[in-house]
mmCIF file of C-alpha atoms and ligand atoms in Angstrom:
data_model
loop_
_atom_site.group_PDB
_atom_site.id
_atom_site.type_symbol
_atom_site.label_atom_id
_atom_site.label_comp_id
_atom_site.label_asym_id
_atom_site.label_seq_id
_atom_site.Cartn_x
_atom_site.Cartn_y
_atom_site.Cartn_z
ATOM 1 C CA MET A 261 -12.272 -143.494 90.036
ATOM 2 C CA PHE A 262 -10.896 -143.632 86.533
ATOM 3 C CA LYS A 263 -13.030 -146.174 84.597
ATOM 4 C CA ALA A 264 -10.726 -148.306 82.010
ATOM 5 C CA LYS A 265 -12.672 -150.272 79.245
ATOM 6 C CA LYS A 266 -12.436 -154.024 80.236
ATOM 7 C CA THR A 267 -10.218 -155.766 77.881
ATOM 8 C CA ALA A 268 -9.213 -159.235 78.344
ATOM 9 C CA PRO A 269 -5.440 -159.474 78.210
ATOM 10 C CA LYS A 270 -3.714 -161.336 75.656
ATOM 11 C CA SER A 271 -2.272 -163.639 77.713
ATOM 12 C CA ARG A 272 -0.386 -163.128 81.182
ATOM 13 C CA ILE A 273 2.963 -162.825 81.908
ATOM 14 C CA ILE A 274 4.321 -165.285 85.124
ATOM 15 C CA VAL A 275 7.520 -163.932 86.508
ATOM 16 C CA ALA A 276 9.553 -166.075 89.043
ATOM 17 C CA ASN A 277 12.123 -163.642 91.016
ATOM 18 C CA TRP A 278 14.603 -165.670 92.316
ATOM 19 C CA LYS A 279 16.366 -163.011 93.412
ATOM 20 C CA MET A 280 19.990 -164.646 95.259
ATOM 21 C CA ASN A 281 18.997 -167.797 94.509
ATOM 22 C CA PRO A 282 19.848 -171.018 94.532
ATOM 23 C CA VAL A 283 23.196 -171.154 95.629
ATOM 24 C CA ASP A 284 24.866 -173.758 92.683
ATOM 25 C CA LEU A 285 24.012 -174.333 89.108
ATOM 26 C CA LYS A 286 23.245 -177.762 89.638
ATOM 27 C CA GLU A 287 20.267 -176.903 92.063
ATOM 28 C CA ALA A 288 19.025 -174.149 89.260
ATOM 29 C CA LYS A 289 19.234 -176.429 86.525
ATOM 30 C CA LYS A 290 16.865 -179.050 88.858
ATOM 31 C CA THR A 291 14.362 -176.449 89.493
ATOM 32 C CA PHE A 292 14.132 -175.330 86.117
ATOM 33 C CA ALA A 293 14.080 -178.900 84.828
ATOM 34 C CA VAL A 294 10.774 -179.682 86.793
ATOM 35 C CA ILE A 295 9.423 -176.001 85.389
ATOM 36 C CA LYS A 296 10.209 -177.003 81.837
ATOM 37 C CA ARG A 297 7.720 -180.138 82.442
ATOM 38 C CA VAL A 298 5.038 -177.949 82.335
ATOM 39 C CA ASN A 299 2.062 -178.751 80.245
ATOM 40 C CA LEU A 300 2.730 -175.750 77.747
ATOM 41 C CA ALA A 301 -0.104 -176.975 75.533
ATOM 42 C CA LYS A 302 -2.480 -175.774 78.816
ATOM 43 C CA ILE A 303 -1.134 -172.845 79.870
ATOM 44 C CA LYS A 304 -2.198 -169.301 78.142
ATOM 45 C CA ASP A 305 1.007 -167.320 79.989
ATOM 46 C CA LYS A 306 4.301 -165.833 79.092
ATOM 47 C CA ILE A 307 6.621 -167.710 82.027
ATOM 48 C CA VAL A 308 9.557 -165.709 82.559
ATOM 49 C CA ILE A 309 12.310 -167.341 84.809
ATOM 50 C CA CYS A 310 14.962 -164.840 86.453
ATOM 51 C CA PRO A 311 17.518 -166.663 87.791
ATOM 52 C CA PRO A 312 20.971 -164.741 89.319
ATOM 53 C CA SER A 313 22.656 -163.466 86.373
ATOM 54 C CA VAL A 314 25.298 -165.703 86.650
ATOM 55 C CA TYR A 315 23.106 -168.895 85.622
ATOM 56 C CA LEU A 316 21.717 -166.726 82.457
ATOM 57 C CA SER A 317 24.410 -168.130 79.890
ATOM 58 C CA GLU A 318 23.789 -172.045 81.275
ATOM 59 C CA LEU A 319 19.860 -171.800 81.478
ATOM 60 C CA SER A 320 18.746 -168.687 79.084
ATOM 61 C CA LEU A 321 20.829 -169.452 76.170
ATOM 62 C CA LYS A 322 19.789 -173.320 76.119
ATOM 63 C CA TYR A 323 16.263 -172.873 76.969
ATOM 64 C CA SER A 324 14.432 -169.714 75.489
ATOM 65 C CA GLY A 325 11.394 -170.594 74.102
ATOM 66 C CA SER A 326 8.251 -169.259 73.399
ATOM 67 C CA LYS A 327 6.521 -169.765 76.258
ATOM 68 C CA ILE A 328 9.432 -169.560 78.811
ATOM 69 C CA VAL A 329 11.618 -167.117 78.056
ATOM 70 C CA PHE A 330 14.100 -165.562 80.492
ATOM 71 C CA GLY A 331 14.546 -162.019 82.393
ATOM 72 C CA ALA A 332 17.593 -160.174 84.215
ATOM 73 C CA GLN A 333 17.060 -158.873 87.786
ATOM 74 C CA ASP A 334 18.856 -156.128 87.043
ATOM 75 C CA VAL A 335 20.644 -154.234 84.132
ATOM 76 C CA SER A 336 23.604 -151.575 84.190
ATOM 77 C CA THR A 337 23.001 -147.964 83.637
ATOM 78 C CA GLU A 338 26.882 -148.187 82.078
ATOM 79 C CA ILE A 339 27.487 -148.357 78.494
ATOM 80 C CA ASN A 340 31.060 -147.904 78.699
ATOM 81 C CA PRO A 341 32.585 -151.167 78.919
ATOM 82 C CA GLU A 342 35.085 -149.581 81.076
ATOM 83 C CA SER A 343 32.986 -150.405 83.970
ATOM 84 C CA THR A 344 34.338 -153.103 86.508
ATOM 85 C CA GLY A 345 31.478 -155.465 87.812
ATOM 86 C CA GLU A 346 28.902 -154.562 85.705
ATOM 87 C CA VAL A 347 26.551 -156.288 83.460
ATOM 88 C CA SER A 348 24.934 -154.590 80.456
ATOM 89 C CA ALA A 349 21.979 -154.633 78.692
ATOM 90 C CA GLN A 350 23.581 -155.732 75.254
ATOM 91 C CA ILE A 351 25.510 -158.336 77.209
ATOM 92 C CA LEU A 352 21.870 -159.686 78.763
ATOM 93 C CA LYS A 353 20.723 -159.315 74.969
ATOM 94 C CA ASN A 354 23.085 -161.631 73.634
ATOM 95 C CA LEU A 355 22.076 -164.657 76.064
ATOM 96 C CA LYS A 356 18.872 -164.365 74.629
ATOM 97 C CA VAL A 357 17.512 -162.517 77.931
ATOM 98 C CA GLN A 358 14.230 -160.993 77.094
ATOM 99 C CA TYR A 359 13.008 -159.184 80.010
ATOM 100 C CA VAL A 360 15.314 -157.180 82.655
ATOM 101 C CA ILE A 361 13.213 -156.400 86.172
ATOM 102 C CA VAL A 362 14.162 -152.263 86.851
ATOM 103 C CA GLY A 363 13.201 -151.104 90.364
ATOM 104 C CA HIS A 364 12.392 -153.545 92.537
ATOM 105 C CA SER A 365 12.245 -152.357 96.116
ATOM 106 C CA GLU A 366 15.396 -154.379 97.134
ATOM 107 C CA ARG A 367 17.700 -152.732 94.931
ATOM 108 C CA ARG A 368 15.861 -149.587 96.024
ATOM 109 C CA ARG A 369 16.223 -150.486 99.562
ATOM 110 C CA LEU A 370 20.168 -150.314 98.493
ATOM 111 C CA GLY A 371 20.066 -146.687 97.571
ATOM 112 C CA GLU A 372 19.022 -146.964 94.088
ATOM 113 C CA PRO A 373 17.464 -143.631 92.912
ATOM 114 C CA GLU A 374 15.247 -142.859 90.409
ATOM 115 C CA GLU A 375 17.223 -141.198 88.163
ATOM 116 C CA ALA A 376 19.262 -144.740 87.931
ATOM 117 C CA ILE A 377 15.890 -146.812 87.369
ATOM 118 C CA ALA A 378 14.968 -144.180 84.458
ATOM 119 C CA GLN A 379 18.409 -145.038 83.332
ATOM 120 C CA LYS A 380 18.376 -148.473 83.079
ATOM 121 C CA ILE A 381 14.997 -148.448 81.770
ATOM 122 C CA LYS A 382 16.224 -146.969 78.631
ATOM 123 C CA MET A 383 19.170 -149.016 78.162
ATOM 124 C CA ALA A 384 16.940 -152.231 78.623
ATOM 125 C CA LEU A 385 14.545 -150.862 75.873
ATOM 126 C CA SER A 386 17.198 -149.538 73.908
ATOM 127 C CA ALA A 387 19.258 -152.927 73.975
ATOM 128 C CA GLY A 388 15.285 -154.587 72.308
ATOM 129 C CA MET A 389 14.023 -156.138 75.988
ATOM 130 C CA LYS A 390 11.206 -155.534 77.689
ATOM 131 C CA VAL A 391 11.408 -153.902 81.059
ATOM 132 C CA ILE A 392 9.298 -155.270 84.482
ATOM 133 C CA LEU A 393 9.389 -151.755 86.215
ATOM 134 C CA CYS A 394 8.419 -152.473 89.916
ATOM 135 C CA VAL A 395 6.622 -149.888 92.187
ATOM 136 C CA GLY A 396 4.905 -149.877 95.128
ATOM 137 C CA GLU A 397 4.412 -147.853 98.770
ATOM 138 C CA LYS A 398 6.051 -148.688 101.872
ATOM 139 C CA THR A 399 2.535 -148.422 104.096
ATOM 140 C CA ARG A 400 -0.488 -147.190 103.531
ATOM 141 C CA ASP A 401 -2.232 -143.953 104.908
ATOM 142 C CA VAL A 402 -5.720 -143.255 104.825
ATOM 143 C CA ASN A 403 -5.005 -139.682 103.444
ATOM 144 C CA GLY A 404 -3.970 -141.136 100.284
ATOM 145 C CA GLU A 405 -0.291 -140.330 99.818
ATOM 146 C CA TYR A 406 0.875 -143.998 98.771
ATOM 147 C CA LEU A 407 -0.988 -142.997 95.583
ATOM 148 C CA ARG A 408 0.662 -140.010 95.080
ATOM 149 C CA PHE A 409 3.891 -141.940 95.942
ATOM 150 C CA ILE A 410 3.285 -144.454 93.037
ATOM 151 C CA GLU A 411 2.289 -141.844 91.073
ATOM 152 C CA ARG A 412 5.897 -139.691 91.399
ATOM 153 C CA GLN A 413 7.569 -143.160 91.051
ATOM 154 C CA LEU A 414 5.538 -144.301 87.241
ATOM 155 C CA ARG A 415 6.204 -140.335 86.584
ATOM 156 C CA GLU A 416 9.697 -140.578 87.007
ATOM 157 C CA ASP A 417 10.855 -143.873 85.791
ATOM 158 C CA LEU A 418 8.840 -143.394 82.920
ATOM 159 C CA GLY A 419 8.126 -139.652 82.088
ATOM 160 C CA ALA A 420 11.170 -138.949 79.804
ATOM 161 C CA LEU A 421 10.831 -141.965 77.564
ATOM 162 C CA ASN A 422 9.918 -142.005 73.684
ATOM 163 C CA LYS A 423 6.391 -142.799 74.119
ATOM 164 C CA LYS A 424 6.721 -145.563 71.330
ATOM 165 C CA PHE A 425 8.705 -147.922 74.222
ATOM 166 C CA PHE A 426 5.202 -148.061 75.581
ATOM 167 C CA SER A 427 5.273 -151.913 74.346
ATOM 168 C CA GLN A 428 7.878 -152.793 75.888
ATOM 169 C CA ILE A 429 6.822 -151.524 79.118
ATOM 170 C CA ILE A 430 5.066 -154.050 82.292
ATOM 171 C CA ILE A 431 4.428 -152.496 85.930
ATOM 172 C CA ALA A 432 4.673 -154.831 88.823
ATOM 173 C CA TYR A 433 2.806 -153.385 91.402
ATOM 174 C CA GLU A 434 4.547 -154.610 94.580
ATOM 175 C CA PRO A 435 3.695 -152.874 98.072
ATOM 176 C CA ILE A 436 6.789 -153.409 99.627
ATOM 177 C CA TRP A 437 5.072 -154.592 103.086
ATOM 178 C CA THR A 438 3.419 -157.765 101.046
ATOM 179 C CA ILE A 439 6.919 -159.086 99.938
ATOM 180 C CA GLY A 440 8.119 -161.460 101.621
ATOM 181 C CA SER A 441 5.778 -161.544 104.556
ATOM 182 C CA GLY A 442 3.727 -164.601 104.152
ATOM 183 C CA LYS A 443 0.463 -162.959 103.538
ATOM 184 C CA THR A 444 -1.158 -161.171 100.855
ATOM 185 C CA SER A 445 -2.469 -158.503 102.655
ATOM 186 C CA VAL A 446 -3.949 -156.992 99.596
ATOM 187 C CA ASP A 447 -7.147 -158.083 98.982
ATOM 188 C CA GLY A 448 -9.063 -158.542 95.103
ATOM 189 C CA HIS A 449 -10.514 -155.024 95.747
ATOM 190 C CA ASP A 450 -7.721 -153.522 96.901
ATOM 191 C CA LEU A 451 -5.459 -154.505 93.993
ATOM 192 C CA HIS A 452 -8.271 -153.836 91.249
ATOM 193 C CA GLN A 453 -8.665 -150.378 92.522
ATOM 194 C CA MET A 454 -4.972 -150.062 92.352
ATOM 195 C CA ASN A 455 -4.561 -151.311 88.741
ATOM 196 C CA LEU A 456 -7.027 -148.522 88.041
ATOM 197 C CA PHE A 457 -5.164 -146.104 89.575
ATOM 198 C CA ILE A 458 -1.716 -146.798 87.971
ATOM 199 C CA LYS A 459 -3.935 -147.067 84.354
ATOM 200 C CA LYS A 460 -4.799 -144.075 84.829
ATOM 201 C CA VAL A 461 -1.353 -142.506 85.398
ATOM 202 C CA LEU A 462 -0.025 -144.534 82.048
ATOM 203 C CA VAL A 463 -2.591 -143.147 80.026
ATOM 204 C CA ALA A 464 -1.136 -139.752 81.089
ATOM 205 C CA ILE A 465 2.044 -140.682 80.380
ATOM 206 C CA PHE A 466 1.599 -142.675 77.208
ATOM 207 C CA GLY A 467 -1.462 -141.306 76.119
ATOM 208 C CA ARG A 468 -5.112 -143.290 76.314
ATOM 209 C CA LYS A 469 -4.338 -146.570 73.770
ATOM 210 C CA SER A 470 -1.068 -147.093 74.440
ATOM 211 C CA GLY A 471 -1.412 -146.561 78.103
ATOM 212 C CA LEU A 472 -4.111 -149.150 78.652
ATOM 213 C CA GLU A 473 -2.045 -151.951 76.948
ATOM 214 C CA VAL A 474 0.523 -151.820 79.466
ATOM 215 C CA PRO A 475 0.381 -154.848 81.706
ATOM 216 C CA ILE A 476 -0.026 -154.266 85.173
ATOM 217 C CA LEU A 477 1.356 -157.418 87.309
ATOM 218 C CA TYR A 478 1.052 -158.105 90.972
ATOM 219 C CA GLY A 479 3.586 -158.966 93.269
ATOM 220 C CA GLY A 480 4.339 -159.607 97.150
ATOM 221 C CA SER A 481 3.818 -163.091 98.338
ATOM 222 C CA VAL A 482 1.784 -164.884 96.196
ATOM 223 C CA ASP A 483 1.046 -168.699 96.251
ATOM 224 C CA ASP A 484 -0.947 -171.599 95.104
ATOM 225 C CA GLU A 485 -3.358 -170.497 97.290
ATOM 226 C CA ASN A 486 -4.182 -166.501 96.309
ATOM 227 C CA ALA A 487 -2.870 -166.465 92.868
ATOM 228 C CA LYS A 488 -5.903 -167.096 91.241
ATOM 229 C CA GLN A 489 -7.989 -164.950 93.252
ATOM 230 C CA LEU A 490 -5.263 -161.814 93.077
ATOM 231 C CA ILE A 491 -5.753 -162.312 89.247
ATOM 232 C CA GLU A 492 -9.164 -162.505 88.856
ATOM 233 C CA PHE A 493 -10.573 -159.767 91.178
ATOM 234 C CA GLY A 494 -7.504 -157.605 90.972
ATOM 235 C CA GLU A 495 -7.741 -157.747 87.101
ATOM 236 C CA VAL A 496 -4.029 -158.064 86.893
ATOM 237 C CA SER A 497 -2.133 -159.149 83.960
ATOM 238 C CA GLY A 498 -0.312 -161.481 85.205
ATOM 239 C CA LEU A 499 2.102 -161.962 88.726
ATOM 240 C CA LEU A 500 5.649 -161.613 89.947
ATOM 241 C CA ILE A 501 6.042 -164.309 92.480
ATOM 242 C CA GLY A 502 9.406 -164.705 94.515
ATOM 243 C CA ARG A 503 9.719 -167.151 96.609
ATOM 244 C CA ALA A 504 7.203 -169.920 96.002
ATOM 245 C CA SER A 505 8.927 -170.110 92.237
ATOM 246 C CA LEU A 506 11.993 -171.312 94.449
ATOM 247 C CA ASN A 507 9.938 -174.572 94.744
ATOM 248 C CA PRO A 508 8.926 -175.636 90.990
ATOM 249 C CA TYR A 509 6.453 -178.160 92.442
ATOM 250 C CA VAL A 510 4.744 -174.524 93.884
ATOM 251 C CA PHE A 511 5.521 -172.667 90.908
ATOM 252 C CA LEU A 512 3.601 -175.555 88.565
ATOM 253 C CA LYS A 513 0.579 -175.565 90.963
ATOM 254 C CA ILE A 514 0.705 -171.746 90.657
ATOM 255 C CA LEU A 515 0.319 -172.181 86.813
ATOM 256 C CA LYS A 516 -2.146 -174.802 86.850
ATOM 257 C CA ALA A 517 -4.438 -172.913 89.407
ATOM 258 C CA ILE A 518 -4.767 -169.665 86.943
ATOM 259 C CA ASN A 519 -4.888 -171.731 83.628
HETATM 260 P P1 PGA B 776 7.614 -162.942 97.248
HETATM 261 O O1 PGA B 776 8.363 -161.462 96.528
HETATM 262 O O2 PGA B 776 6.724 -163.554 96.585
HETATM 263 O O3 PGA B 776 8.573 -163.483 98.240
HETATM 264 O O4 PGA B 776 7.040 -161.804 98.864
HETATM 265 C C1 PGA B 776 8.227 -160.795 95.653
HETATM 266 C C2 PGA B 776 8.953 -159.982 94.621
HETATM 267 O O5 PGA B 776 9.789 -161.013 94.324
HETATM 268 O O6 PGA B 776 9.048 -158.761 95.226
#
């Protein structure tokens, strides 16, 4: 297995993916108001809140700071403004959105192909935003086919990019069988192995120095009980949290546990 030099991540990235929740803006503001109370002086992490895009103008424009920032859950492939229903990278950028989640498995399962994902990455990067690219296998097999699957996703999504963009890329490894399952099923050792494998592919794509600098996060049933262990044993640079981020008190507990 590829051996990466151990370098402590500069600052970790904790992403709250609210998905299609909550159902009204008032609730979204209430959730954020609790998160905002976090003692930022004690937090080493960058916190990226990704609410439904319709709430971004209320939240991101008003509350983007240096440690708490906002992300979108998707971005359009289109540049042509005659694109009904789409939200462009530039619109998001103008709302002070700094991150975009691309290639989440819940979008891939709607039929989003790899070419569209690669195009979305380009759009977000050229608007000056950072991309959180989600990759992950549906199942594991003893022959290691799942590793080849993840390598293919990374190469197809990032392979054609200008190498200078490496510093705007973040990878979220999210094994699909863990998302929303309520049980992590990835132990620290497995996660660490996967972390090294992804690093190896990123080095092949971006070159050694740049490839090793790309942060790798873990997502899939993270909660206040497993977060610390995942970070420590998996040696990941952060977490992507779905359901547990919707309860702001649990989310704060996670931040506390890993700090
Ligand atoms: P989960 O979702 O934490 O609810 O499993 C993770 C995700 O958004 O991918």
